[in-house]
JSON list of C-alpha atoms and ligand atoms in Angstrom, two decimals:
[
{"chain": "Z", "resi": 1, "resn": "MET", "atom": "CA", "xyz": [-48.49, -67.37, -9.82]},
{"chain": "Z", "resi": 2, "resn": "ALA", "atom": "CA", "xyz": [-46.64, -68.03, -13.08]},
{"chain": "Z", "resi": 3, "resn": "PRO", "atom": "CA", "xyz": [-46.72, -65.07, -15.50]},
{"chain": "Z", "resi": 4, "resn": "ILE", "atom": "CA", "xyz": [-48.97, -65.37, -18.55]},
{"chain": "Z", "resi": 5, "resn": "PRO", "atom": "CA", "xyz": [-46.80, -66.28, -21.53]},
{"chain": "Z", "resi": 6, "resn": "GLY", "atom": "CA", "xyz": [-46.20, -63.23, -23.72]},
{"chain": "Z", "resi": 7, "resn": "SER", "atom": "CA", "xyz": [-47.27, -60.66, -21.06]},
{"chain": "Z", "resi": 8, "resn": "GLY", "atom": "CA", "xyz": [-43.72, -59.26, -20.82]},
{"chain": "Z", "resi": 9, "resn": "LEU", "atom": "CA", "xyz": [-43.68, -58.71, -24.59]},
{"chain": "Z", "resi": 10, "resn": "ALA", "atom": "CA", "xyz": [-47.09, -57.01, -24.46]},
{"chain": "Z", "resi": 11, "resn": "LYS", "atom": "CA", "xyz": [-45.90, -54.68, -21.66]},
{"chain": "Z", "resi": 12, "resn": "GLY", "atom": "CA", "xyz": [-42.76, -53.80, -23.60]},
{"chain": "Z", "resi": 13, "resn": "LEU", "atom": "CA", "xyz": [-44.77, -53.04, -26.75]},
{"chain": "Z", "resi": 14, "resn": "ALA", "atom": "CA", "xyz": [-47.17, -50.88, -24.72]},
{"chain": "Z", "resi": 15, "resn": "VAL", "atom": "CA", "xyz": [-44.23, -48.81, -23.42]},
{"chain": "Z", "resi": 16, "resn": "THR", "atom": "CA", "xyz": [-42.87, -48.50, -26.98]},
{"chain": "Z", "resi": 17, "resn": "LEU", "atom": "CA", "xyz": [-46.23, -47.32, -28.31]},
{"chain": "Z", "resi": 18, "resn": "ARG", "atom": "CA", "xyz": [-46.67, -44.81, -25.46]},
{"chain": "Z", "resi": 19, "resn": "THR", "atom": "CA", "xyz": [-43.19, -43.36, -26.03]},
{"chain": "Z", "resi": 20, "resn": "MET", "atom": "CA", "xyz": [-43.64, -43.15, -29.80]},
{"chain": "Z", "resi": 21, "resn": "THR", "atom": "CA", "xyz": [-46.59, -40.80, -29.40]},
{"chain": "Z", "resi": 22, "resn": "LYS", "atom": "CA", "xyz": [-44.79, -38.48, -26.93]},
{"chain": "Z", "resi": 23, "resn": "LYS", "atom": "CA", "xyz": [-42.81, -35.38, -27.94]},
{"chain": "Z", "resi": 24, "resn": "THR", "atom": "CA", "xyz": [-39.09, -36.18, -28.23]},
{"chain": "Z", "resi": 25, "resn": "VAL", "atom": "CA", "xyz": [-36.88, -34.80, -25.43]},
{"chain": "Z", "resi": 26, "resn": "THR", "atom": "CA", "xyz": [-33.52, -35.42, -27.09]},
{"chain": "Z", "resi": 27, "resn": "GLU", "atom": "CA", "xyz": [-31.48, -32.21, -27.38]},
{"chain": "Z", "resi": 28, "resn": "GLN", "atom": "CA", "xyz": [-29.89, -31.94, -30.81]},
{"chain": "Z", "resi": 29, "resn": "TYR", "atom": "CA", "xyz": [-26.87, -30.04, -29.44]},
{"chain": "Z", "resi": 30, "resn": "PRO", "atom": "CA", "xyz": [-24.55, -28.86, -31.03]},
{"chain": "Z", "resi": 31, "resn": "ASP", "atom": "CA", "xyz": [-26.70, -28.71, -34.20]},
{"chain": "Z", "resi": 32, "resn": "ALA", "atom": "CA", "xyz": [-29.42, -26.85, -32.28]},
{"chain": "Z", "resi": 33, "resn": "LEU", "atom": "CA", "xyz": [-28.55, -24.64, -29.31]},
{"chain": "Z", "resi": 34, "resn": "PRO", "atom": "CA", "xyz": [-30.58, -25.25, -26.14]},
{"chain": "Z", "resi": 35, "resn": "GLU", "atom": "CA", "xyz": [-32.99, -22.56, -24.99]},
{"chain": "Z", "resi": 36, "resn": "LEU", "atom": "CA", "xyz": [-31.55, -21.62, -21.61]},
{"chain": "Z", "resi": 37, "resn": "PRO", "atom": "CA", "xyz": [-33.02, -19.23, -19.04]},
{"chain": "Z", "resi": 38, "resn": "PRO", "atom": "CA", "xyz": [-31.31, -15.82, -19.40]},
{"chain": "Z", "resi": 39, "resn": "ARG", "atom": "CA", "xyz": [-29.83, -16.00, -15.87]},
{"chain": "Z", "resi": 40, "resn": "THR", "atom": "CA", "xyz": [-28.19, -19.39, -16.46]},
{"chain": "Z", "resi": 41, "resn": "ARG", "atom": "CA", "xyz": [-24.96, -19.88, -14.51]},
{"chain": "Z", "resi": 42, "resn": "GLY", "atom": "CA", "xyz": [-22.70, -20.64, -17.44]},
{"chain": "Z", "resi": 43, "resn": "VAL", "atom": "CA", "xyz": [-19.41, -18.91, -16.71]},
{"chain": "Z", "resi": 44, "resn": "ILE", "atom": "CA", "xyz": [-18.08, -15.95, -14.71]},
{"chain": "Z", "resi": 45, "resn": "GLY", "atom": "CA", "xyz": [-17.35, -12.64, -16.42]},
{"chain": "Z", "resi": 46, "resn": "LEU", "atom": "CA", "xyz": [-15.00, -9.99, -15.00]},
{"chain": "Z", "resi": 47, "resn": "PHE", "atom": "CA", "xyz": [-15.70, -6.27, -15.36]},
{"chain": "Z", "resi": 48, "resn": "GLU", "atom": "CA", "xyz": [-12.12, -5.35, -14.54]},
{"chain": "Z", "resi": 49, "resn": "GLU", "atom": "CA", "xyz": [-12.71, -1.59, -14.52]},
{"chain": "Z", "resi": 50, "resn": "ASN", "atom": "CA", "xyz": [-14.68, -2.13, -11.29]},
{"chain": "Z", "resi": 51, "resn": "CYS", "atom": "CA", "xyz": [-12.10, -4.41, -9.63]},
{"chain": "Z", "resi": 52, "resn": "THR", "atom": "CA", "xyz": [-10.12, -2.73, -6.85]},
{"chain": "Z", "resi": 53, "resn": "VAL", "atom": "CA", "xyz": [-8.02, -5.85, -6.14]},
{"chain": "Z", "resi": 54, "resn": "CYS", "atom": "CA", "xyz": [-9.56, -6.14, -2.66]},
{"chain": "Z", "resi": 55, "resn": "MET", "atom": "CA", "xyz": [-8.97, -9.94, -2.84]},
{"chain": "Z", "resi": 56, "resn": "LEU", "atom": "CA", "xyz": [-12.30, -10.72, -1.16]},
{"chain": "Z", "resi": 57, "resn": "CYS", "atom": "CA", "xyz": [-13.43, -13.07, -3.94]},
{"chain": "Z", "resi": 58, "resn": "ALA", "atom": "CA", "xyz": [-10.15, -15.03, -3.86]},
{"chain": "Z", "resi": 59, "resn": "ARG", "atom": "CA", "xyz": [-10.27, -15.32, -0.05]},
{"chain": "Z", "resi": 60, "resn": "GLU", "atom": "CA", "xyz": [-13.91, -16.46, 0.07]},
{"chain": "Z", "resi": 61, "resn": "CYS", "atom": "CA", "xyz": [-13.72, -18.93, -2.85]},
{"chain": "Z", "resi": 62, "resn": "PRO", "atom": "CA", "xyz": [-14.14, -22.38, -1.23]},
{"chain": "Z", "resi": 63, "resn": "ASP", "atom": "CA", "xyz": [-12.03, -23.98, -3.96]},
{"chain": "Z", "resi": 64, "resn": "TRP", "atom": "CA", "xyz": [-9.22, -21.42, -3.98]},
{"chain": "Z", "resi": 65, "resn": "CYS", "atom": "CA", "xyz": [-9.44, -21.29, -7.75]},
{"chain": "Z", "resi": 66, "resn": "ILE", "atom": "CA", "xyz": [-9.23, -17.51, -8.26]},
{"chain": "Z", "resi": 67, "resn": "TYR", "atom": "CA", "xyz": [-5.69, -16.24, -8.91]},
{"chain": "Z", "resi": 68, "resn": "ILE", "atom": "CA", "xyz": [-5.01, -12.52, -8.57]},
{"chain": "Z", "resi": 69, "resn": "ASP", "atom": "CA", "xyz": [-1.70, -10.63, -8.89]},
{"chain": "Z", "resi": 70, "resn": "SER", "atom": "CA", "xyz": [-1.33, -6.89, -8.50]},
{"chain": "Z", "resi": 71, "resn": "HIS", "atom": "CA", "xyz": [1.15, -4.13, -7.74]},
{"chain": "Z", "resi": 72, "resn": "LYS", "atom": "CA", "xyz": [0.84, -0.74, -6.05]},
{"chain": "Z", "resi": 73, "resn": "GLU", "atom": "CA", "xyz": [1.04, 2.52, -7.94]},
{"chain": "Z", "resi": 74, "resn": "THR", "atom": "CA", "xyz": [1.38, 6.04, -6.54]},
{"chain": "Z", "resi": 75, "resn": "VAL", "atom": "CA", "xyz": [-1.27, 8.47, -7.69]},
{"chain": "Z", "resi": 76, "resn": "PRO", "atom": "CA", "xyz": [-0.46, 12.22, -7.60]},
{"chain": "Z", "resi": 77, "resn": "PRO", "atom": "CA", "xyz": [-2.55, 14.38, -5.21]},
{"chain": "Z", "resi": 78, "resn": "ALA", "atom": "CA", "xyz": [-5.99, 15.37, -6.50]},
{"chain": "Z", "resi": 79, "resn": "ALA", "atom": "CA", "xyz": [-5.42, 19.03, -5.48]},
{"chain": "Z", "resi": 80, "resn": "PRO", "atom": "CA", "xyz": [-2.22, 21.07, -5.06]},
{"chain": "Z", "resi": 81, "resn": "GLY", "atom": "CA", "xyz": [-0.78, 20.57, -1.56]},
{"chain": "Z", "resi": 82, "resn": "GLY", "atom": "CA", "xyz": [-2.67, 17.29, -1.11]},
{"chain": "Z", "resi": 83, "resn": "ARG", "atom": "CA", "xyz": [-1.17, 13.94, -0.25]},
{"chain": "Z", "resi": 84, "resn": "GLU", "atom": "CA", "xyz": [-0.11, 11.32, -2.76]},
{"chain": "Z", "resi": 85, "resn": "ARG", "atom": "CA", "xyz": [-2.23, 8.21, -2.71]},
{"chain": "Z", "resi": 86, "resn": "SER", "atom": "CA", "xyz": [-1.44, 4.63, -3.62]},
{"chain": "Z", "resi": 87, "resn": "ARG", "atom": "CA", "xyz": [-3.75, 2.29, -5.51]},
{"chain": "Z", "resi": 88, "resn": "ASN", "atom": "CA", "xyz": [-3.70, -1.36, -6.50]},
{"chain": "Z", "resi": 89, "resn": "VAL", "atom": "CA", "xyz": [-3.24, -2.15, -10.17]},
{"chain": "Z", "resi": 90, "resn": "LEU", "atom": "CA", "xyz": [-4.46, -5.51, -11.44]},
{"chain": "Z", "resi": 91, "resn": "ASP", "atom": "CA", "xyz": [-1.79, -7.61, -13.15]},
{"chain": "Z", "resi": 92, "resn": "ARG", "atom": "CA", "xyz": [-3.51, -10.97, -13.31]},
{"chain": "Z", "resi": 93, "resn": "PHE", "atom": "CA", "xyz": [-7.04, -12.24, -12.69]},
{"chain": "Z", "resi": 94, "resn": "ALA", "atom": "CA", "xyz": [-7.71, -15.86, -13.58]},
{"chain": "Z", "resi": 95, "resn": "ILE", "atom": "CA", "xyz": [-10.25, -18.50, -12.64]},
{"chain": "Z", "resi": 96, "resn": "ASP", "atom": "CA", "xyz": [-9.56, -22.23, -12.89]},
{"chain": "Z", "resi": 97, "resn": "PHE", "atom": "CA", "xyz": [-12.87, -23.63, -14.13]},
{"chain": "Z", "resi": 98, "resn": "SER", "atom": "CA", "xyz": [-11.65, -27.21, -13.65]},
{"chain": "Z", "resi": 99, "resn": "LEU", "atom": "CA", "xyz": [-11.93, -26.53, -9.89]},
{"chain": "Z", "resi": 100, "resn": "CYS", "atom": "CA", "xyz": [-14.78, -24.00, -9.79]},
{"chain": "Z", "resi": 101, "resn": "MET", "atom": "CA", "xyz": [-18.02, -25.48, -8.47]},
{"chain": "Z", "resi": 102, "resn": "TYR", "atom": "CA", "xyz": [-20.20, -22.57, -9.66]},
{"chain": "Z", "resi": 103, "resn": "CYS", "atom": "CA", "xyz": [-21.33, -21.71, -6.15]},
{"chain": "Z", "resi": 104, "resn": "GLY", "atom": "CA", "xyz": [-21.39, -17.98, -6.99]},
{"chain": "Z", "resi": 105, "resn": "ILE", "atom": "CA", "xyz": [-19.84, -16.90, -3.68]},
{"chain": "Z", "resi": 106, "resn": "CYS", "atom": "CA", "xyz": [-17.22, -14.78, -5.47]},
{"chain": "Z", "resi": 107, "resn": "ILE", "atom": "CA", "xyz": [-19.98, -12.89, -7.31]},
{"chain": "Z", "resi": 108, "resn": "GLU", "atom": "CA", "xyz": [-22.03, -12.43, -4.12]},
{"chain": "Z", "resi": 109, "resn": "VAL", "atom": "CA", "xyz": [-19.14, -11.11, -2.01]},
{"chain": "Z", "resi": 110, "resn": "CYS", "atom": "CA", "xyz": [-17.59, -8.72, -4.55]},
{"chain": "Z", "resi": 111, "resn": "PRO", "atom": "CA", "xyz": [-18.30, -5.29, -3.05]},
{"chain": "Z", "resi": 112, "resn": "PHE", "atom": "CA", "xyz": [-17.63, -3.46, -6.32]},
{"chain": "Z", "resi": 113, "resn": "ASP", "atom": "CA", "xyz": [-19.80, -5.33, -8.85]},
{"chain": "Z", "resi": 114, "resn": "ALA", "atom": "CA", "xyz": [-16.85, -6.65, -10.80]},
{"chain": "Z", "resi": 115, "resn": "LEU", "atom": "CA", "xyz": [-18.01, -10.26, -11.24]},
{"chain": "Z", "resi": 116, "resn": "PHE", "atom": "CA", "xyz": [-21.15, -11.46, -13.04]},
{"chain": "Z", "resi": 117, "resn": "TRP", "atom": "CA", "xyz": [-22.77, -14.68, -14.25]},
{"chain": "Z", "resi": 118, "resn": "SER", "atom": "CA", "xyz": [-22.77, -15.10, -18.00]},
{"chain": "Z", "resi": 119, "resn": "PRO", "atom": "CA", "xyz": [-25.01, -17.72, -19.69]},
{"chain": "Z", "resi": 120, "resn": "GLU", "atom": "CA", "xyz": [-22.10, -18.65, -22.01]},
{"chain": "Z", "resi": 121, "resn": "PHE", "atom": "CA", "xyz": [-21.38, -22.36, -21.62]},
{"chain": "Z", "resi": 122, "resn": "GLU", "atom": "CA", "xyz": [-19.38, -23.40, -24.67]},
{"chain": "Z", "resi": 123, "resn": "TYR", "atom": "CA", "xyz": [-15.88, -23.35, -23.24]},
{"chain": "Z", "resi": 124, "resn": "ALA", "atom": "CA", "xyz": [-15.07, -27.05, -22.97]},
{"chain": "Z", "resi": 125, "resn": "GLU", "atom": "CA", "xyz": [-11.42, -27.96, -23.52]},
{"chain": "Z", "resi": 126, "resn": "THR", "atom": "CA", "xyz": [-9.72, -31.24, -24.28]},
{"chain": "Z", "resi": 127, "resn": "ASP", "atom": "CA", "xyz": [-6.86, -30.39, -21.89]},
{"chain": "Z", "resi": 128, "resn": "ILE", "atom": "CA", "xyz": [-7.84, -29.66, -18.28]},
{"chain": "Z", "resi": 129, "resn": "ARG", "atom": "CA", "xyz": [-4.96, -27.15, -17.95]},
{"chain": "Z", "resi": 130, "resn": "GLU", "atom": "CA", "xyz": [-6.64, -24.95, -20.53]},
{"chain": "Z", "resi": 131, "resn": "LEU", "atom": "CA", "xyz": [-9.65, -24.46, -18.26]},
{"chain": "Z", "resi": 132, "resn": "THR", "atom": "CA", "xyz": [-7.79, -21.74, -16.35]},
{"chain": "Z", "resi": 133, "resn": "HIS", "atom": "CA", "xyz": [-9.07, -18.61, -18.04]},
{"chain": "Z", "resi": 134, "resn": "GLU", "atom": "CA", "xyz": [-7.26, -15.29, -17.77]},
{"chain": "Z", "resi": 135, "resn": "ARG", "atom": "CA", "xyz": [-8.63, -11.75, -17.45]},
{"chain": "Z", "resi": 136, "resn": "ASP", "atom": "CA", "xyz": [-8.92, -11.11, -21.22]},
{"chain": "Z", "resi": 137, "resn": "LYS", "atom": "CA", "xyz": [-11.22, -14.09, -21.64]},
{"chain": "Z", "resi": 138, "resn": "LEU", "atom": "CA", "xyz": [-13.16, -13.21, -18.46]},
{"chain": "Z", "resi": 139, "resn": "ARG", "atom": "CA", "xyz": [-13.50, -9.64, -19.79]},
{"chain": "Z", "resi": 140, "resn": "GLU", "atom": "CA", "xyz": [-14.77, -10.94, -23.14]},
{"chain": "Z", "resi": 141, "resn": "TRP", "atom": "CA", "xyz": [-17.49, -12.94, -21.34]},
{"chain": "Z", "resi": 142, "resn": "MET", "atom": "CA", "xyz": [-18.76, -9.69, -19.81]},
{"chain": "Z", "resi": 143, "resn": "TRP", "atom": "CA", "xyz": [-20.33, -8.87, -23.19]},
{"chain": "Z", "resi": 144, "resn": "THR", "atom": "CA", "xyz": [-22.57, -11.93, -22.86]},
{"chain": "Z", "resi": 145, "resn": "VAL", "atom": "CA", "xyz": [-23.93, -10.91, -19.44]},
{"chain": "Z", "resi": 146, "resn": "PRO", "atom": "CA", "xyz": [-27.63, -9.96, -19.75]},
{"chain": "Z", "resi": 147, "resn": "ALA", "atom": "CA", "xyz": [-28.67, -6.46, -18.72]},
{"chain": "Z", "resi": 148, "resn": "PRO", "atom": "CA", "xyz": [-30.09, -6.21, -15.18]},
{"chain": "Z", "resi": 149, "resn": "PRO", "atom": "CA", "xyz": [-33.88, -6.52, -14.91]},
{"chain": "Z", "resi": 150, "resn": "ALA", "atom": "CA", "xyz": [-35.81, -3.25, -15.06]},
{"chain": "Z", "resi": 151, "resn": "LEU", "atom": "CA", "xyz": [-36.63, -1.52, -11.76]},
{"chain": "Z", "resi": 152, "resn": "ASP", "atom": "CA", "xyz": [-40.13, -1.83, -10.36]},
{"chain": "Z", "resi": 153, "resn": "PRO", "atom": "CA", "xyz": [-42.31, 1.15, -11.31]},
{"chain": "Z", "resi": 154, "resn": "GLY", "atom": "CA", "xyz": [-41.89, 3.82, -8.59]},
{"chain": "Z", "resi": 155, "resn": "ALA", "atom": "CA", "xyz": [-38.71, 2.22, -7.19]},
{"chain": "Z", "resi": 156, "resn": "GLU", "atom": "CA", "xyz": [-36.01, 4.50, -5.79]},
{"chain": "Z", "resi": 157, "resn": "GLU", "atom": "CA", "xyz": [-33.25, 5.35, -8.26]},
{"chain": "Z", "resi": 158, "resn": "PRO", "atom": "CA", "xyz": [-30.07, 3.32, -7.51]},
{"chain": "Z", "resi": 159, "resn": "LYS", "atom": "CA", "xyz": [-27.52, 5.54, -5.77]},
{"chain": "Z", "resi": 160, "resn": "GLU", "atom": "CA", "xyz": [-24.82, 4.90, -8.41]},
{"chain": "Z", "resi": 161, "resn": "ILE", "atom": "CA", "xyz": [-27.15, 6.13, -11.18]},
{"chain": "Z", "resi": 162, "resn": "ALA", "atom": "CA", "xyz": [-28.29, 9.12, -9.10]},
{"chain": "Z", "resi": 163, "resn": "ALA", "atom": "CA", "xyz": [-24.64, 10.12, -8.44]},
{"chain": "Z", "resi": 164, "resn": "ALA", "atom": "CA", "xyz": [-23.69, 9.74, -12.13]},
{"chain": "Z", "resi": 165, "resn": "ARG", "atom": "CA", "xyz": [-26.74, 11.77, -13.21]},
{"chain": "Z", "resi": 166, "resn": "LYS", "atom": "CA", "xyz": [-25.92, 14.59, -10.75]},
{"chain": "Z", "resi": 167, "resn": "THR", "atom": "CA", "xyz": [-22.30, 14.73, -11.99]},
{"chain": "Z", "resi": 168, "resn": "ALA", "atom": "CA", "xyz": [-23.49, 14.83, -15.62]},
{"chain": "Z", "resi": 169, "resn": "GLU", "atom": "CA", "xyz": [-25.97, 17.62, -14.78]},
{"chain": "Z", "resi": 170, "resn": "LYS", "atom": "CA", "xyz": [-23.26, 19.66, -13.01]},
{"chain": "Z", "resi": 171, "resn": "LEU", "atom": "CA", "xyz": [-20.93, 19.26, -15.99]},
{"chain": "Z", "resi": 172, "resn": "ALA", "atom": "CA", "xyz": [-23.67, 20.27, -18.43]},
{"chain": "Z", "resi": 173, "resn": "ALA", "atom": "CA", "xyz": [-24.51, 23.32, -16.28]},
{"chain": "Z", "resi": 174, "resn": "ALA", "atom": "CA", "xyz": [-20.82, 24.34, -16.09]},
{"chain": "Z", "resi": 175, "resn": "GLN", "atom": "CA", "xyz": [-20.49, 24.04, -19.88]},
{"chain": "Z", "resi": 176, "resn": "ALA", "atom": "CA", "xyz": [-23.68, 26.05, -20.46]},
{"chain": "Z", "resi": 177, "resn": "GLU", "atom": "CA", "xyz": [-22.45, 29.01, -18.30]},
{"chain": "Z", "resi": 178, "resn": "PRO", "atom": "CA", "xyz": [-20.88, 31.75, -20.47]},
{"chain": "Z", "resi": 179, "resn": "ARG", "atom": "CA", "xyz": [-17.13, 32.03, -19.84]},
{"chain": "Z", "resi": 180, "resn": "GLU", "atom": "CA", "xyz": [-15.75, 35.41, -18.55]},
{"chain": "Z", "resi": 181, "resn": "ASP", "atom": "CA", "xyz": [-13.61, 35.95, -21.68]},
{"chain": "Z", "resi": 182, "resn": "GLU", "atom": "CA", "xyz": [-16.72, 35.49, -23.87]},
{"chain": "Z", "resi": 183, "resn": "SER", "atom": "CA", "xyz": [-18.83, 38.11, -22.07]},
{"chain": "Q", "resi": 201, "resn": "SF4", "atom": "S1", "xyz": [-18.15, -19.73, -8.25]},
{"chain": "Q", "resi": 201, "resn": "SF4", "atom": "FE1", "xyz": [-17.49, -20.49, -6.22]},
{"chain": "Q", "resi": 201, "resn": "SF4", "atom": "S2", "xyz": [-15.91, -22.00, -6.69]},
{"chain": "Q", "resi": 201, "resn": "SF4", "atom": "FE2", "xyz": [-16.22, -20.82, -8.57]},
{"chain": "Q", "resi": 201, "resn": "SF4", "atom": "S3", "xyz": [-14.66, -19.20, -8.50]},
{"chain": "Q", "resi": 201, "resn": "SF4", "atom": "FE3", "xyz": [-16.54, -18.36, -7.56]},
{"chain": "Q", "resi": 201, "resn": "SF4", "atom": "S4", "xyz": [-16.34, -18.76, -5.36]},
{"chain": "Q", "resi": 201, "resn": "SF4", "atom": "FE4", "xyz": [-14.86, -20.05, -6.42]},
{"chain": "Q", "resi": 202, "resn": "SF4", "atom": "S1", "xyz": [-13.97, -9.08, -4.78]},
{"chain": "Q", "resi": 202, "resn": "SF4", "atom": "FE1", "xyz": [-14.42, -7.90, -6.63]},
{"chain": "Q", "resi": 202, "resn": "SF4", "atom": "S2", "xyz": [-13.19, -6.03, -6.42]},
{"chain": "Q", "resi": 202, "resn": "SF4", "atom": "FE2", "xyz": [-12.38, -7.51, -4.94]},
{"chain": "Q", "resi": 202, "resn": "SF4", "atom": "S3", "xyz": [-10.70, -8.54, -6.07]},
{"chain": "Q", "resi": 202, "resn": "SF4", "atom": "FE3", "xyz": [-12.54, -9.78, -6.38]},
{"chain": "Q", "resi": 202, "resn": "SF4", "atom": "S4", "xyz": [-13.41, -9.02, -8.31]},
{"chain": "Q", "resi": 202, "resn": "SF4", "atom": "FE4", "xyz": [-11.95, -7.49, -7.60]}
]
């Protein structure tokens, strides 16, 4: 059956009228920042104090876009007569975000909580080579990582916090004890 003349125009006008009454969905970025969920996967932050240079993240990254350099350092024995130890010192930690596919495997596998998702997303570059970000930048992004969610009421204290609290209590008790030369 031949279409009624003008029906296409009427349909088009109906769509226009319907859309005019709806709330606009256009994001006015960069004039207005989008409201993102706090756990948005924007970029990866490095808490380098926790990194032991175990290389697990670099080995597990499917894109091989984590670059780590380190050297070994000898640490004197903790107690007299003890053995010297050696430890890895981080020289370079960089991520090439032109290759990264934001899978989060590096963050999941890090055994020492040194990598975190940050919601920061404004790091576009005009030159792809500038998307390799070094440790200083990754460290800076750590400040944009949201605090972990609160524990459930009655949940067991995390073992790291329990250990730190016990150490702090021991130190406080040792400082409170009167020294022999004061008595
Ligand atoms: S998020 Fe995935 S692709 Fe990106 S650096 Fe981590 S492991 Fe590699
Ligand atoms: S897995 Fe974690 S501790 Fe190991 S090298 Fe990567 S960031 Fe450092």
